[in-house]
Amino acid sequence: MKCPYCGDVESKVIDSRGIGDGIRRRRQCLHCGTRFTTYEHLQSRNLFVIKKDDRREEFNRDKLLSGIRKACEKRPLPTGTIDKLVDNIEAELYRLGKTEVPSPIIGDMVIERLQELDHIAYIRFASVYREFTDIAALKQAVDTLVDTESNTPPAGQLSLLSQEELTVLGQRHRRRK
């Protein structure tokens, strides 16, 4: 390891500690005696996303994070939830063991997690990802969400519809059958 102060390549490790997904090492230059810190992280292999038009672009974590943040904007989510969600998706993508992943797989992972996390964020993301062209398509997505979920949202999540609206929708749905 090259000393950042004198440029000499001889140093000794004084202390090593595991941090997250890497190692922090305190080193001392054997030439000038200065101490400095280095960080080691596993270098992940490149992952490419196959777009709808068959273009390939390198996976961009920030792009994924940005899209999810837009969907979750002004939603009452605990701090760090979105970053954790992106970490989870990224880890799953690398666990697939492939160098190229079609964009719909990533989109489906986001949709699945947002549906569990926050119904409004799910609908926002789905409206862009699934390219809803009219209000009927949006209504169908909301109806599907209402049908698959119980009438009460998970603890800590605001309801997509009021209890009164859910009751009315349930009555209408039963009459149609």
XYZ file of C-alpha atoms in Angstrom, residues 14-149:
136
model
C -1.682 -1.610 12.993
C -5.395 -2.434 13.307
C -8.081 -4.148 11.184
C -11.832 -3.987 11.745
C -14.787 -5.295 9.809
C -17.225 -2.590 8.683
C -20.415 -3.449 6.850
C -19.337 -5.220 3.681
C -15.621 -4.426 3.967
C -12.580 -3.965 6.177
C -11.048 -0.808 7.667
C -7.286 -0.974 8.199
C -5.080 1.453 10.123
C -1.596 1.456 8.623
C 1.733 3.054 9.464
C 4.289 3.989 6.832
C 7.649 2.375 7.573
C 9.500 5.247 5.863
C 7.938 8.416 7.374
C 5.992 6.904 10.309
C 2.704 8.576 9.349
C -0.499 6.690 10.066
C -3.331 6.444 7.547
C -6.535 4.478 7.009
C -7.487 2.258 4.085
C -10.814 0.626 3.292
C -11.241 -2.644 1.451
C -14.502 -3.624 -0.228
C -15.333 -6.576 -2.387
C -15.495 -5.372 -5.964
C -18.713 -6.599 -7.468
C -18.857 -7.724 -11.031
C -20.555 -5.517 -13.573
C -24.254 -6.031 -14.016
C -26.022 -4.916 -17.178
C -29.691 -4.158 -17.661
C -31.334 -5.220 -20.920
C -33.765 -2.432 -21.808
C -37.068 -2.902 -23.688
C -35.420 -1.909 -26.975
C -32.621 -4.493 -26.410
C -30.042 -1.831 -25.485
C -27.736 -2.773 -22.652
C -26.655 -0.340 -20.001
C -24.728 -0.807 -16.815
C -26.905 -1.223 -13.728
C -27.212 2.143 -12.021
C -28.192 1.974 -8.364
C -28.819 5.737 -8.293
C -31.321 5.473 -11.144
C -33.242 2.766 -9.273
C -33.095 4.799 -6.053
C -34.367 7.908 -7.838
C -37.363 6.096 -9.340
C -38.361 4.601 -6.020
C -37.887 7.921 -4.219
C -40.257 9.597 -6.692
C -42.896 6.942 -6.017
C -42.448 7.301 -2.249
C -42.316 11.094 -2.212
C -44.257 12.619 0.703
C -45.157 9.181 2.056
C -44.816 8.478 5.799
C -41.994 5.961 5.536
C -39.362 5.410 8.240
C -35.922 6.870 7.549
C -33.709 4.481 5.619
C -36.581 2.366 4.279
C -35.999 3.304 0.644
C -32.231 2.727 0.859
C -32.841 -0.649 2.497
C -35.321 -1.556 -0.259
C -32.761 -0.660 -2.955
C -30.032 -2.602 -1.093
C -32.342 -5.606 -1.001
C -33.130 -5.417 -4.728
C -29.482 -4.904 -5.671
C -28.381 -7.868 -3.529
C -31.066 -10.062 -5.097
C -29.948 -9.041 -8.593
C -26.358 -10.064 -7.831
C -27.570 -13.314 -6.217
C -29.166 -14.223 -9.552
C -25.597 -14.780 -10.736
C -26.214 -13.295 -14.171
C -24.268 -10.539 -15.891
C -27.357 -9.292 -17.750
C -30.839 -8.833 -16.303
C -33.923 -7.758 -18.301
C -35.407 -4.490 -16.994
C -38.857 -6.072 -16.376
C -37.302 -8.326 -13.726
C -36.039 -5.257 -11.856
C -39.391 -3.505 -12.295
C -41.255 -6.536 -10.958
C -38.964 -6.661 -7.907
C -39.739 -3.004 -7.196
C -43.487 -3.472 -7.740
C -43.575 -6.482 -5.405
C -41.763 -4.677 -2.603
C -43.660 -1.407 -2.948
C -46.973 -3.279 -2.825
C -45.930 -4.633 0.583
C -44.418 -1.335 1.746
C -46.912 1.359 0.737
C -49.994 1.137 -1.481
C -49.797 4.725 -2.736
C -46.126 4.363 -3.676
C -47.029 1.091 -5.398
C -49.759 2.756 -7.497
C -47.467 5.677 -8.357
C -44.670 3.378 -9.508
C -47.031 0.994 -11.297
C -48.653 3.846 -13.227
C -45.289 4.678 -14.805
C -43.816 1.169 -14.989
C -46.920 -0.457 -16.438
C -47.590 2.591 -18.620
C -51.249 3.112 -17.752
C -52.821 4.846 -20.735
C -56.175 5.734 -19.204
C -58.092 5.952 -15.961
C -59.644 2.499 -16.508
C -56.217 0.849 -16.352
C -55.407 2.763 -13.169
C -58.777 1.809 -11.643
C -58.162 -1.837 -12.479
C -54.802 -1.708 -10.655
C -56.448 -0.123 -7.604
C -59.298 -2.670 -7.693
C -56.792 -5.511 -7.875
C -54.917 -4.047 -4.935
C -58.113 -3.705 -2.909
C -59.198 -7.265 -3.793
C -55.858 -8.837 -2.857
C -55.361 -6.946 0.385
